[in-house]
């Protein structure tokens, strides 16, 4: 069985993919910047190779002998003092890996995109049928749009790519970021007020399973949204407190207050070069009432996502194991 090259193996999605591939007996080679740190969070069977998606030479070496590639690396932050980092990592890194994959002649390329590339309207369910032609509001979103276009264009050059589009990912992971950070901070009673709105969620292991099923069962060029359900922050906080048996479900901040704090914070952030308390992109996403449909993944891949209350219990167990709560 040929080796699979995986990027992003120390991140939330990539780490789950590594575990899913190893469970299937697949030989996995993980591209990591610091093998000595990555070793502790990856299955022992995973081969580690030092490199970075921004270093084209390291990719050419890492991909040697691999016929499948899973590209799950990327910067998911909503704000950076230097927005050009999004371009360098998410866009140029994807271009470097696509070029290496084409040069090697891989037989499979699975790309972790995002639901952000799709056209969406507040409160209205959307699927994979329409890519948004307009630039999105944040540097992160625009970088993922550009990266998605690179992979799409490479289809015509023979890249055997499938696309996965996760919503808000939570679950066992080596890092406490994104939704996992929200869960941990609720349990530690560190959030004085909730932002208005909510987010669509999906469990880490389910995202990984969708990636592997897409490679195994879907034709080249296929796209699949991986999302389980939409939760308001208020309902999610109450579920977290109930499941953890501790913490506090805060009140929801009025929208006009959140908008004011966000606007002032963005102005200050440009001067002091530190993240605003409420990034404008984050507030925009939460208040859009984003409703992705995973009907295609359910029907075509036989994918069945884990309900949030069930996945939450596994998440809390993992946070306790890592002493994050």
PDB file of C-alpha atoms in Angstrom:
ATOM      1  CA  UNK A   1       0.000   0.000   0.000  1.00  0.00           C
ATOM      2  CA  UNK A   2       1.432   3.358  -1.033  1.00  0.00           C
ATOM      3  CA  UNK A   3       2.184   6.122   1.453  1.00  0.00           C
ATOM      4  CA  UNK A   4      -0.169   9.084   1.952  1.00  0.00           C
ATOM      5  CA  UNK A   5       1.316  12.537   2.548  1.00  0.00           C
ATOM      6  CA  UNK A   6      -0.625  14.592   5.100  1.00  0.00           C
ATOM      7  CA  UNK A   7      -0.227  18.292   5.867  1.00  0.00           C
ATOM      8  CA  UNK A   8      -1.671  19.947   8.957  1.00  0.00           C
ATOM      9  CA  UNK A   9      -1.289  16.788  11.037  1.00  0.00           C
ATOM     10  CA  UNK A  10      -0.833  18.695  14.297  1.00  0.00           C
ATOM     11  CA  UNK A  11      -4.008  20.741  13.771  1.00  0.00           C
ATOM     12  CA  UNK A  12      -7.576  19.925  14.691  1.00  0.00           C
ATOM     13  CA  UNK A  13      -8.684  18.487  11.327  1.00  0.00           C
ATOM     14  CA  UNK A  14      -5.361  17.064  10.171  1.00  0.00           C
ATOM     15  CA  UNK A  15      -4.771  15.208  13.409  1.00  0.00           C
ATOM     16  CA  UNK A  16      -8.153  13.493  13.107  1.00  0.00           C
ATOM     17  CA  UNK A  17      -7.367  12.576   9.493  1.00  0.00           C
ATOM     18  CA  UNK A  18      -4.085  11.001  10.583  1.00  0.00           C
ATOM     19  CA  UNK A  19      -5.939   8.832  13.097  1.00  0.00           C
ATOM     20  CA  UNK A  20      -8.610   7.879  10.545  1.00  0.00           C
ATOM     21  CA  UNK A  21      -6.025   6.802   7.969  1.00  0.00           C
ATOM     22  CA  UNK A  22      -3.992   4.810  10.494  1.00  0.00           C
ATOM     23  CA  UNK A  23      -7.152   2.989  11.645  1.00  0.00           C
ATOM     24  CA  UNK A  24      -7.560   1.845   8.051  1.00  0.00           C
ATOM     25  CA  UNK A  25      -3.996   0.549   7.958  1.00  0.00           C
ATOM     26  CA  UNK A  26      -2.841   3.295   5.584  1.00  0.00           C
ATOM     27  CA  UNK A  27       0.860   4.259   5.719  1.00  0.00           C
ATOM     28  CA  UNK A  28       0.949   7.980   6.565  1.00  0.00           C
ATOM     29  CA  UNK A  29       3.770  10.501   6.211  1.00  0.00           C
ATOM     30  CA  UNK A  30       3.117  13.794   8.005  1.00  0.00           C
ATOM     31  CA  UNK A  31       4.768  17.039   6.952  1.00  0.00           C
ATOM     32  CA  UNK A  32       5.573  18.879  10.195  1.00  0.00           C
ATOM     33  CA  UNK A  33       7.729  21.850  11.083  1.00  0.00           C
ATOM     34  CA  UNK A  34       8.982  20.358  14.363  1.00  0.00           C
ATOM     35  CA  UNK A  35       9.030  16.531  14.399  1.00  0.00           C
ATOM     36  CA  UNK A  36      10.204  16.449  18.009  1.00  0.00           C
ATOM     37  CA  UNK A  37       7.046  18.280  19.144  1.00  0.00           C
ATOM     38  CA  UNK A  38       4.683  16.558  16.704  1.00  0.00           C
ATOM     39  CA  UNK A  39       5.635  13.045  17.792  1.00  0.00           C
ATOM     40  CA  UNK A  40       3.658  13.194  21.023  1.00  0.00           C
ATOM     41  CA  UNK A  41       0.340  14.013  19.353  1.00  0.00           C
ATOM     42  CA  UNK A  42       0.370  11.619  16.403  1.00  0.00           C
ATOM     43  CA  UNK A  43      -0.032   7.836  16.188  1.00  0.00           C
ATOM     44  CA  UNK A  44       3.282   6.013  16.492  1.00  0.00           C
ATOM     45  CA  UNK A  45       2.851   4.532  13.008  1.00  0.00           C
ATOM     46  CA  UNK A  46       2.887   7.954  11.351  1.00  0.00           C
ATOM     47  CA  UNK A  47       6.180   8.799   9.653  1.00  0.00           C
ATOM     48  CA  UNK A  48       7.299  12.373  10.342  1.00  0.00           C
ATOM     49  CA  UNK A  49       9.182  14.473   7.845  1.00  0.00           C
ATOM     50  CA  UNK A  50      10.399  17.991   8.512  1.00  0.00           C
ATOM     51  CA  UNK A  51       9.071  20.649   6.161  1.00  0.00           C
ATOM     52  CA  UNK A  52       6.589  23.427   5.546  1.00  0.00           C
ATOM     53  CA  UNK A  53       4.020  24.098   2.827  1.00  0.00           C
ATOM     54  CA  UNK A  54       5.668  27.486   2.266  1.00  0.00           C
ATOM     55  CA  UNK A  55       8.953  25.706   1.443  1.00  0.00           C
ATOM     56  CA  UNK A  56       8.535  24.199  -2.017  1.00  0.00           C
ATOM     57  CA  UNK A  57      11.792  22.258  -1.803  1.00  0.00           C
ATOM     58  CA  UNK A  58      10.712  20.486   1.390  1.00  0.00           C
ATOM     59  CA  UNK A  59       7.445  19.486  -0.294  1.00  0.00           C
ATOM     60  CA  UNK A  60       9.220  17.935  -3.258  1.00  0.00           C
ATOM     61  CA  UNK A  61      11.230  15.808  -0.857  1.00  0.00           C
ATOM     62  CA  UNK A  62       8.278  14.913   1.376  1.00  0.00           C
ATOM     63  CA  UNK A  63       5.993  13.812  -1.458  1.00  0.00           C
ATOM     64  CA  UNK A  64       8.545  11.432  -2.965  1.00  0.00           C
ATOM     65  CA  UNK A  65       7.037   7.946  -2.996  1.00  0.00           C
ATOM     66  CA  UNK A  66       3.526   9.150  -2.074  1.00  0.00           C
ATOM     67  CA  UNK A  67       0.579   8.563  -4.388  1.00  0.00           C
ATOM     68  CA  UNK A  68      -2.085  10.209  -2.205  1.00  0.00           C
ATOM     69  CA  UNK A  69      -2.101  13.640  -0.575  1.00  0.00           C
ATOM     70  CA  UNK A  70      -4.361  15.094   2.124  1.00  0.00           C
ATOM     71  CA  UNK A  71      -3.905  18.854   2.382  1.00  0.00           C
ATOM     72  CA  UNK A  72      -5.342  19.956   5.736  1.00  0.00           C
ATOM     73  CA  UNK A  73      -2.855  22.637   6.756  1.00  0.00           C
ATOM     74  CA  UNK A  74      -3.738  26.303   6.894  1.00  0.00           C
ATOM     75  CA  UNK A  75      -4.222  29.322   9.113  1.00  0.00           C
ATOM     76  CA  UNK A  76      -7.820  29.467  10.427  1.00  0.00           C
ATOM     77  CA  UNK A  77      -7.474  32.668  12.487  1.00  0.00           C
ATOM     78  CA  UNK A  78      -9.958  35.484  11.919  1.00  0.00           C
ATOM     79  CA  UNK A  79      -7.354  38.210  12.537  1.00  0.00           C
ATOM     80  CA  UNK A  80      -3.603  38.613  12.135  1.00  0.00           C
ATOM     81  CA  UNK A  81      -1.496  41.737  12.548  1.00  0.00           C
ATOM     82  CA  UNK A  82       0.098  40.918   9.182  1.00  0.00           C
ATOM     83  CA  UNK A  83      -2.656  39.733   6.794  1.00  0.00           C
ATOM     84  CA  UNK A  84      -0.056  38.742   4.199  1.00  0.00           C
ATOM     85  CA  UNK A  85       0.641  35.643   6.300  1.00  0.00           C
ATOM     86  CA  UNK A  86      -2.723  34.262   5.136  1.00  0.00           C
ATOM     87  CA  UNK A  87      -1.566  34.644   1.545  1.00  0.00           C
ATOM     88  CA  UNK A  88       1.787  33.024   2.208  1.00  0.00           C
ATOM     89  CA  UNK A  89       0.433  29.987   4.075  1.00  0.00           C
ATOM     90  CA  UNK A  90      -3.066  29.365   2.723  1.00  0.00           C
ATOM     91  CA  UNK A  91      -2.548  30.445  -0.868  1.00  0.00           C
ATOM     92  CA  UNK A  92       1.143  30.016  -1.700  1.00  0.00           C
ATOM     93  CA  UNK A  93       1.340  26.885   0.450  1.00  0.00           C
ATOM     94  CA  UNK A  94      -1.541  25.320  -1.452  1.00  0.00           C
ATOM     95  CA  UNK A  95       0.000  26.294  -4.786  1.00  0.00           C
ATOM     96  CA  UNK A  96       3.321  24.712  -3.771  1.00  0.00           C
ATOM     97  CA  UNK A  97       1.657  21.451  -2.774  1.00  0.00           C
ATOM     98  CA  UNK A  98      -0.498  21.319  -5.912  1.00  0.00           C
ATOM     99  CA  UNK A  99       2.599  21.806  -8.068  1.00  0.00           C
ATOM    100  CA  UNK A 100       4.446  19.061  -6.196  1.00  0.00           C
ATOM    101  CA  UNK A 101       1.475  16.697  -6.509  1.00  0.00           C
ATOM    102  CA  UNK A 102       1.173  17.313 -10.248  1.00  0.00           C
ATOM    103  CA  UNK A 103       4.897  16.808 -10.761  1.00  0.00           C
ATOM    104  CA  UNK A 104       4.756  13.517  -8.865  1.00  0.00           C
ATOM    105  CA  UNK A 105       1.605  12.284 -10.591  1.00  0.00           C
ATOM    106  CA  UNK A 106      -0.329  11.391  -7.453  1.00  0.00           C
ATOM    107  CA  UNK A 107      -3.497   9.348  -7.869  1.00  0.00           C
ATOM    108  CA  UNK A 108      -5.474  11.176  -5.177  1.00  0.00           C
ATOM    109  CA  UNK A 109      -5.521  14.681  -3.670  1.00  0.00           C
ATOM    110  CA  UNK A 110      -7.987  15.515  -0.879  1.00  0.00           C
ATOM    111  CA  UNK A 111      -8.228  19.206  -0.019  1.00  0.00           C
ATOM    112  CA  UNK A 112      -9.651  20.710   3.178  1.00  0.00           C
ATOM    113  CA  UNK A 113     -11.463  23.827   2.012  1.00  0.00           C
ATOM    114  CA  UNK A 114     -14.184  25.604   4.039  1.00  0.00           C
ATOM    115  CA  UNK A 115     -17.873  26.422   3.852  1.00  0.00           C
ATOM    116  CA  UNK A 116     -16.784  30.072   3.555  1.00  0.00           C
ATOM    117  CA  UNK A 117     -16.154  29.685  -0.188  1.00  0.00           C
ATOM    118  CA  UNK A 118     -19.832  29.128  -0.923  1.00  0.00           C
ATOM    119  CA  UNK A 119     -22.461  31.714  -1.676  1.00  0.00           C
ATOM    120  CA  UNK A 120     -24.661  32.054   1.380  1.00  0.00           C
ATOM    121  CA  UNK A 121     -27.527  34.218   2.601  1.00  0.00           C
ATOM    122  CA  UNK A 122     -28.537  34.743   6.226  1.00  0.00           C
ATOM    123  CA  UNK A 123     -30.789  31.994   7.548  1.00  0.00           C
ATOM    124  CA  UNK A 124     -31.112  30.205   4.200  1.00  0.00           C
ATOM    125  CA  UNK A 125     -29.761  26.689   3.755  1.00  0.00           C
ATOM    126  CA  UNK A 126     -27.064  26.317   1.106  1.00  0.00           C
ATOM    127  CA  UNK A 127     -25.197  23.429  -0.468  1.00  0.00           C
ATOM    128  CA  UNK A 128     -22.114  22.834  -2.644  1.00  0.00           C
ATOM    129  CA  UNK A 129     -23.724  24.003  -5.874  1.00  0.00           C
ATOM    130  CA  UNK A 130     -22.560  27.612  -5.971  1.00  0.00           C
ATOM    131  CA  UNK A 131     -19.110  29.026  -5.222  1.00  0.00           C
ATOM    132  CA  UNK A 132     -19.322  32.693  -4.241  1.00  0.00           C
ATOM    133  CA  UNK A 133     -17.706  34.761  -7.032  1.00  0.00           C
ATOM    134  CA  UNK A 134     -17.387  37.813  -4.773  1.00  0.00           C
ATOM    135  CA  UNK A 135     -14.462  38.377  -2.371  1.00  0.00           C
ATOM    136  CA  UNK A 136     -15.411  37.633   1.226  1.00  0.00           C
ATOM    137  CA  UNK A 137     -15.088  40.068   4.121  1.00  0.00           C
ATOM    138  CA  UNK A 138     -11.921  38.845   5.869  1.00  0.00           C
ATOM    139  CA  UNK A 139      -8.339  38.161   4.813  1.00  0.00           C
ATOM    140  CA  UNK A 140      -8.724  34.569   6.000  1.00  0.00           C
ATOM    141  CA  UNK A 141     -11.826  33.976   3.880  1.00  0.00           C
ATOM    142  CA  UNK A 142     -10.272  35.592   0.811  1.00  0.00           C
ATOM    143  CA  UNK A 143      -7.160  33.447   1.187  1.00  0.00           C
ATOM    144  CA  UNK A 144      -9.275  30.288   1.332  1.00  0.00           C
ATOM    145  CA  UNK A 145     -11.208  31.437  -1.735  1.00  0.00           C
ATOM    146  CA  UNK A 146      -7.923  31.916  -3.600  1.00  0.00           C
ATOM    147  CA  UNK A 147      -6.584  28.535  -2.454  1.00  0.00           C
ATOM    148  CA  UNK A 148      -9.796  26.812  -3.518  1.00  0.00           C
ATOM    149  CA  UNK A 149      -9.473  28.387  -6.972  1.00  0.00           C
ATOM    150  CA  UNK A 150      -5.919  27.050  -7.263  1.00  0.00           C
ATOM    151  CA  UNK A 151      -7.029  23.484  -6.580  1.00  0.00           C
ATOM    152  CA  UNK A 152     -10.041  23.874  -8.873  1.00  0.00           C
ATOM    153  CA  UNK A 153      -7.881  25.156 -11.746  1.00  0.00           C
ATOM    154  CA  UNK A 154      -5.484  22.246 -11.250  1.00  0.00           C
ATOM    155  CA  UNK A 155      -8.274  19.786 -12.057  1.00  0.00           C
ATOM    156  CA  UNK A 156      -7.799  20.732 -15.708  1.00  0.00           C
ATOM    157  CA  UNK A 157      -4.094  19.943 -15.349  1.00  0.00           C
ATOM    158  CA  UNK A 158      -4.871  16.430 -14.134  1.00  0.00           C
ATOM    159  CA  UNK A 159      -4.968  16.890 -10.357  1.00  0.00           C
ATOM    160  CA  UNK A 160      -7.277  14.145  -8.951  1.00  0.00           C
ATOM    161  CA  UNK A 161      -8.748  16.413  -6.269  1.00  0.00           C
ATOM    162  CA  UNK A 162     -11.782  16.078  -4.000  1.00  0.00           C
ATOM    163  CA  UNK A 163     -12.897  18.979  -1.802  1.00  0.00           C
ATOM    164  CA  UNK A 164     -14.136  18.882   1.799  1.00  0.00           C
ATOM    165  CA  UNK A 165     -15.864  21.902   3.336  1.00  0.00           C
ATOM    166  CA  UNK A 166     -16.139  21.653   7.148  1.00  0.00           C
ATOM    167  CA  UNK A 167     -18.183  24.038   9.274  1.00  0.00           C
ATOM    168  CA  UNK A 168     -17.085  24.854  12.840  1.00  0.00           C
ATOM    169  CA  UNK A 169     -14.963  21.907  13.951  1.00  0.00           C
ATOM    170  CA  UNK A 170     -14.767  20.732  17.563  1.00  0.00           C
ATOM    171  CA  UNK A 171     -13.610  17.548  19.263  1.00  0.00           C
ATOM    172  CA  UNK A 172     -10.478  15.735  20.445  1.00  0.00           C
ATOM    173  CA  UNK A 173      -7.406  17.551  19.130  1.00  0.00           C
ATOM    174  CA  UNK A 174      -3.828  18.363  20.151  1.00  0.00           C
ATOM    175  CA  UNK A 175      -4.641  22.087  20.314  1.00  0.00           C
ATOM    176  CA  UNK A 176      -7.339  24.126  22.058  1.00  0.00           C
ATOM    177  CA  UNK A 177      -8.431  26.579  19.398  1.00  0.00           C
ATOM    178  CA  UNK A 178     -11.637  27.700  17.708  1.00  0.00           C
ATOM    179  CA  UNK A 179     -14.762  25.963  19.005  1.00  0.00           C
ATOM    180  CA  UNK A 180     -12.701  23.871  21.435  1.00  0.00           C
ATOM    181  CA  UNK A 181     -11.418  27.087  22.999  1.00  0.00           C
ATOM    182  CA  UNK A 182     -15.010  28.314  23.346  1.00  0.00           C
ATOM    183  CA  UNK A 183     -15.950  25.077  25.118  1.00  0.00           C
ATOM    184  CA  UNK A 184     -12.992  25.302  27.489  1.00  0.00           C
ATOM    185  CA  UNK A 185     -13.585  28.968  28.322  1.00  0.00           C
ATOM    186  CA  UNK A 186     -17.261  28.330  29.083  1.00  0.00           C
ATOM    187  CA  UNK A 187     -16.297  25.540  31.481  1.00  0.00           C
ATOM    188  CA  UNK A 188     -13.696  27.801  33.141  1.00  0.00           C
ATOM    189  CA  UNK A 189     -16.278  30.655  33.391  1.00  0.00           C
ATOM    190  CA  UNK A 190     -13.978  32.960  31.417  1.00  0.00           C
ATOM    191  CA  UNK A 191     -16.591  34.433  29.055  1.00  0.00           C
ATOM    192  CA  UNK A 192     -18.497  37.299  30.721  1.00  0.00           C
ATOM    193  CA  UNK A 193     -21.014  37.705  27.890  1.00  0.00           C
ATOM    194  CA  UNK A 194     -21.823  35.737  24.760  1.00  0.00           C
ATOM    195  CA  UNK A 195     -21.844  37.244  21.327  1.00  0.00           C
ATOM    196  CA  UNK A 196     -25.184  37.175  19.513  1.00  0.00           C
ATOM    197  CA  UNK A 197     -25.763  34.549  16.856  1.00  0.00           C
ATOM    198  CA  UNK A 198     -24.409  31.058  16.441  1.00  0.00           C
ATOM    199  CA  UNK A 199     -22.494  28.613  14.277  1.00  0.00           C
ATOM    200  CA  UNK A 200     -22.862  25.318  12.420  1.00  0.00           C
ATOM    201  CA  UNK A 201     -20.821  22.580  14.091  1.00  0.00           C
ATOM    202  CA  UNK A 202     -19.229  19.260  13.178  1.00  0.00           C
ATOM    203  CA  UNK A 203     -17.228  16.719  15.194  1.00  0.00           C
ATOM    204  CA  UNK A 204     -13.523  16.233  14.370  1.00  0.00           C
ATOM    205  CA  UNK A 205     -13.674  12.489  13.763  1.00  0.00           C
ATOM    206  CA  UNK A 206     -16.657  12.961  11.448  1.00  0.00           C
ATOM    207  CA  UNK A 207     -14.745  15.526   9.378  1.00  0.00           C
ATOM    208  CA  UNK A 208     -11.867  13.098   9.039  1.00  0.00           C
ATOM    209  CA  UNK A 209     -14.212  10.281   8.051  1.00  0.00           C
ATOM    210  CA  UNK A 210     -15.783  12.494   5.378  1.00  0.00           C
ATOM    211  CA  UNK A 211     -12.320  13.151   3.907  1.00  0.00           C
ATOM    212  CA  UNK A 212     -11.465   9.466   3.661  1.00  0.00           C
ATOM    213  CA  UNK A 213     -14.895   8.485   2.349  1.00  0.00           C
ATOM    214  CA  UNK A 214     -14.617  11.158  -0.345  1.00  0.00           C
ATOM    215  CA  UNK A 215     -11.310   9.698  -1.500  1.00  0.00           C
ATOM    216  CA  UNK A 216     -12.696   6.163  -1.449  1.00  0.00           C
ATOM    217  CA  UNK A 217     -16.153   6.727  -2.947  1.00  0.00           C
ATOM    218  CA  UNK A 218     -16.445  10.033  -4.802  1.00  0.00           C
ATOM    219  CA  UNK A 219     -15.407  11.022  -8.325  1.00  0.00           C
ATOM    220  CA  UNK A 220     -12.639  13.543  -8.913  1.00  0.00           C
ATOM    221  CA  UNK A 221     -13.846  17.127  -8.580  1.00  0.00           C
ATOM    222  CA  UNK A 222     -16.520  16.320  -5.988  1.00  0.00           C
ATOM    223  CA  UNK A 223     -17.285  18.725  -3.156  1.00  0.00           C
ATOM    224  CA  UNK A 224     -18.803  17.804   0.201  1.00  0.00           C
ATOM    225  CA  UNK A 225     -19.956  19.985   3.061  1.00  0.00           C
ATOM    226  CA  UNK A 226     -19.264  18.407   6.457  1.00  0.00           C
ATOM    227  CA  UNK A 227     -21.641  19.912   9.013  1.00  0.00           C
ATOM    228  CA  UNK A 228     -23.988  18.440  11.615  1.00  0.00           C
ATOM    229  CA  UNK A 229     -26.232  21.166  13.041  1.00  0.00           C
ATOM    230  CA  UNK A 230     -26.548  24.887  13.752  1.00  0.00           C
ATOM    231  CA  UNK A 231     -26.331  25.990  17.397  1.00  0.00           C
ATOM    232  CA  UNK A 232     -26.754  29.440  18.853  1.00  0.00           C
ATOM    233  CA  UNK A 233     -23.924  30.368  21.202  1.00  0.00           C
ATOM    234  CA  UNK A 234     -26.456  30.587  24.028  1.00  0.00           C
ATOM    235  CA  UNK A 235     -27.786  27.052  23.450  1.00  0.00           C
ATOM    236  CA  UNK A 236     -24.272  25.682  22.985  1.00  0.00           C
ATOM    237  CA  UNK A 237     -23.129  27.307  26.232  1.00  0.00           C
ATOM    238  CA  UNK A 238     -26.038  25.801  28.139  1.00  0.00           C
ATOM    239  CA  UNK A 239     -25.267  22.369  26.695  1.00  0.00           C
ATOM    240  CA  UNK A 240     -21.591  22.710  27.648  1.00  0.00           C
ATOM    241  CA  UNK A 241     -22.376  23.714  31.237  1.00  0.00           C
ATOM    242  CA  UNK A 242     -24.862  20.855  31.603  1.00  0.00           C
ATOM    243  CA  UNK A 243     -22.460  18.261  30.178  1.00  0.00           C
ATOM    244  CA  UNK A 244     -19.457  19.501  32.182  1.00  0.00           C
ATOM    245  CA  UNK A 245     -21.356  19.933  35.437  1.00  0.00           C
ATOM    246  CA  UNK A 246     -19.563  23.236  35.976  1.00  0.00           C
ATOM    247  CA  UNK A 247     -19.045  26.623  34.390  1.00  0.00           C
ATOM    248  CA  UNK A 248     -21.563  29.313  33.624  1.00  0.00           C
ATOM    249  CA  UNK A 249     -23.798  30.061  30.642  1.00  0.00           C
ATOM    250  CA  UNK A 250     -23.429  33.854  30.262  1.00  0.00           C
ATOM    251  CA  UNK A 251     -26.025  36.280  29.005  1.00  0.00           C
ATOM    252  CA  UNK A 252     -25.997  37.338  25.341  1.00  0.00           C
ATOM    253  CA  UNK A 253     -24.530  40.730  24.510  1.00  0.00           C
ATOM    254  CA  UNK A 254     -26.917  43.023  22.590  1.00  0.00           C
ATOM    255  CA  UNK A 255     -26.004  43.185  18.916  1.00  0.00           C
ATOM    256  CA  UNK A 256     -25.515  46.957  18.918  1.00  0.00           C
ATOM    257  CA  UNK A 257     -23.049  46.675  21.801  1.00  0.00           C
ATOM    258  CA  UNK A 258     -21.100  43.911  20.040  1.00  0.00           C
ATOM    259  CA  UNK A 259     -20.971  45.965  16.837  1.00  0.00           C
ATOM    260  CA  UNK A 260     -19.674  49.001  18.704  1.00  0.00           C
ATOM    261  CA  UNK A 261     -17.017  47.063  20.602  1.00  0.00           C
ATOM    262  CA  UNK A 262     -15.948  45.362  17.377  1.00  0.00           C
ATOM    263  CA  UNK A 263     -15.663  48.607  15.406  1.00  0.00           C
ATOM    264  CA  UNK A 264     -13.604  50.343  18.106  1.00  0.00           C
ATOM    265  CA  UNK A 265     -11.467  47.258  18.632  1.00  0.00           C
ATOM    266  CA  UNK A 266     -10.639  46.971  14.934  1.00  0.00           C
ATOM    267  CA  UNK A 267      -9.463  50.600  14.877  1.00  0.00           C
ATOM    268  CA  UNK A 268      -7.304  50.143  17.972  1.00  0.00           C
ATOM    269  CA  UNK A 269      -5.890  46.859  16.644  1.00  0.00           C
ATOM    270  CA  UNK A 270      -4.488  48.628  13.591  1.00  0.00           C
ATOM    271  CA  UNK A 271      -2.436  50.846  15.884  1.00  0.00           C
ATOM    272  CA  UNK A 272      -1.342  48.483  18.657  1.00  0.00           C
ATOM    273  CA  UNK A 273      -1.108  45.396  16.372  1.00  0.00           C
ATOM    274  CA  UNK A 274      -2.925  43.073  18.773  1.00  0.00           C
ATOM    275  CA  UNK A 275      -6.161  41.178  18.054  1.00  0.00           C
ATOM    276  CA  UNK A 276      -9.396  43.082  18.688  1.00  0.00           C
ATOM    277  CA  UNK A 277     -11.654  41.790  21.453  1.00  0.00           C
ATOM    278  CA  UNK A 278     -14.340  41.019  18.861  1.00  0.00           C
ATOM    279  CA  UNK A 279     -12.911  40.602  15.342  1.00  0.00           C
ATOM    280  CA  UNK A 280     -15.325  42.009  12.763  1.00  0.00           C
ATOM    281  CA  UNK A 281     -15.114  38.849  10.675  1.00  0.00           C
ATOM    282  CA  UNK A 282     -16.041  36.673  13.628  1.00  0.00           C
ATOM    283  CA  UNK A 283     -19.047  38.807  14.526  1.00  0.00           C
ATOM    284  CA  UNK A 284     -20.192  38.894  10.906  1.00  0.00           C
ATOM    285  CA  UNK A 285     -20.068  35.094  10.643  1.00  0.00           C
ATOM    286  CA  UNK A 286     -21.870  34.504  13.937  1.00  0.00           C
ATOM    287  CA  UNK A 287     -24.713  36.866  13.106  1.00  0.00           C
ATOM    288  CA  UNK A 288     -25.224  35.589   9.552  1.00  0.00           C
ATOM    289  CA  UNK A 289     -27.189  32.543  10.728  1.00  0.00           C
ATOM    290  CA  UNK A 290     -25.097  30.291   8.470  1.00  0.00           C
ATOM    291  CA  UNK A 291     -26.985  27.115   7.452  1.00  0.00           C
ATOM    292  CA  UNK A 292     -24.859  24.652   5.428  1.00  0.00           C
ATOM    293  CA  UNK A 293     -26.472  21.434   4.206  1.00  0.00           C
ATOM    294  CA  UNK A 294     -24.529  18.170   4.347  1.00  0.00           C
ATOM    295  CA  UNK A 295     -27.204  16.263   2.433  1.00  0.00           C
ATOM    296  CA  UNK A 296     -24.767  15.370  -0.359  1.00  0.00           C
ATOM    297  CA  UNK A 297     -22.232  13.832   2.044  1.00  0.00           C
ATOM    298  CA  UNK A 298     -24.987  11.858   3.762  1.00  0.00           C
ATOM    299  CA  UNK A 299     -26.404  10.565   0.473  1.00  0.00           C
ATOM    300  CA  UNK A 300     -23.290  10.025  -1.642  1.00  0.00           C
ATOM    301  CA  UNK A 301     -20.795   8.991   1.025  1.00  0.00           C
ATOM    302  CA  UNK A 302     -23.092   7.330   3.547  1.00  0.00           C
ATOM    303  CA  UNK A 303     -21.758   9.845   6.069  1.00  0.00           C
ATOM    304  CA  UNK A 304     -23.531  10.078   9.427  1.00  0.00           C
ATOM    305  CA  UNK A 305     -22.342  12.896  11.743  1.00  0.00           C
ATOM    306  CA  UNK A 306     -22.247  12.708  15.521  1.00  0.00           C
ATOM    307  CA  UNK A 307     -24.874  14.810  17.354  1.00  0.00           C
ATOM    308  CA  UNK A 308     -23.333  17.737  19.251  1.00  0.00           C
ATOM    309  CA  UNK A 309     -24.303  16.497  22.752  1.00  0.00           C
ATOM    310  CA  UNK A 310     -22.506  13.200  22.061  1.00  0.00           C
ATOM    311  CA  UNK A 311     -19.429  14.790  20.509  1.00  0.00           C
ATOM    312  CA  UNK A 312     -19.342  17.324  23.331  1.00  0.00           C
ATOM    313  CA  UNK A 313     -18.838  14.584  25.909  1.00  0.00           C
ATOM    314  CA  UNK A 314     -15.809  13.274  24.003  1.00  0.00           C
ATOM    315  CA  UNK A 315     -14.500  16.819  23.672  1.00  0.00           C
ATOM    316  CA  UNK A 316     -14.776  17.466  27.408  1.00  0.00           C
ATOM    317  CA  UNK A 317     -12.998  14.167  28.138  1.00  0.00           C
ATOM    318  CA  UNK A 318     -10.152  15.223  25.840  1.00  0.00           C
ATOM    319  CA  UNK A 319      -9.914  18.701  27.380  1.00  0.00           C
ATOM    320  CA  UNK A 320      -9.719  17.133  30.847  1.00  0.00           C
ATOM    321  CA  UNK A 321      -7.034  14.701  29.671  1.00  0.00           C
ATOM    322  CA  UNK A 322      -4.958  17.602  28.398  1.00  0.00           C
ATOM    323  CA  UNK A 323      -5.645  19.634  31.567  1.00  0.00           C
ATOM    324  CA  UNK A 324      -7.294  22.358  29.488  1.00  0.00           C
ATOM    325  CA  UNK A 325     -10.264  22.485  31.883  1.00  0.00           C
TER     326      UNK A 325
END
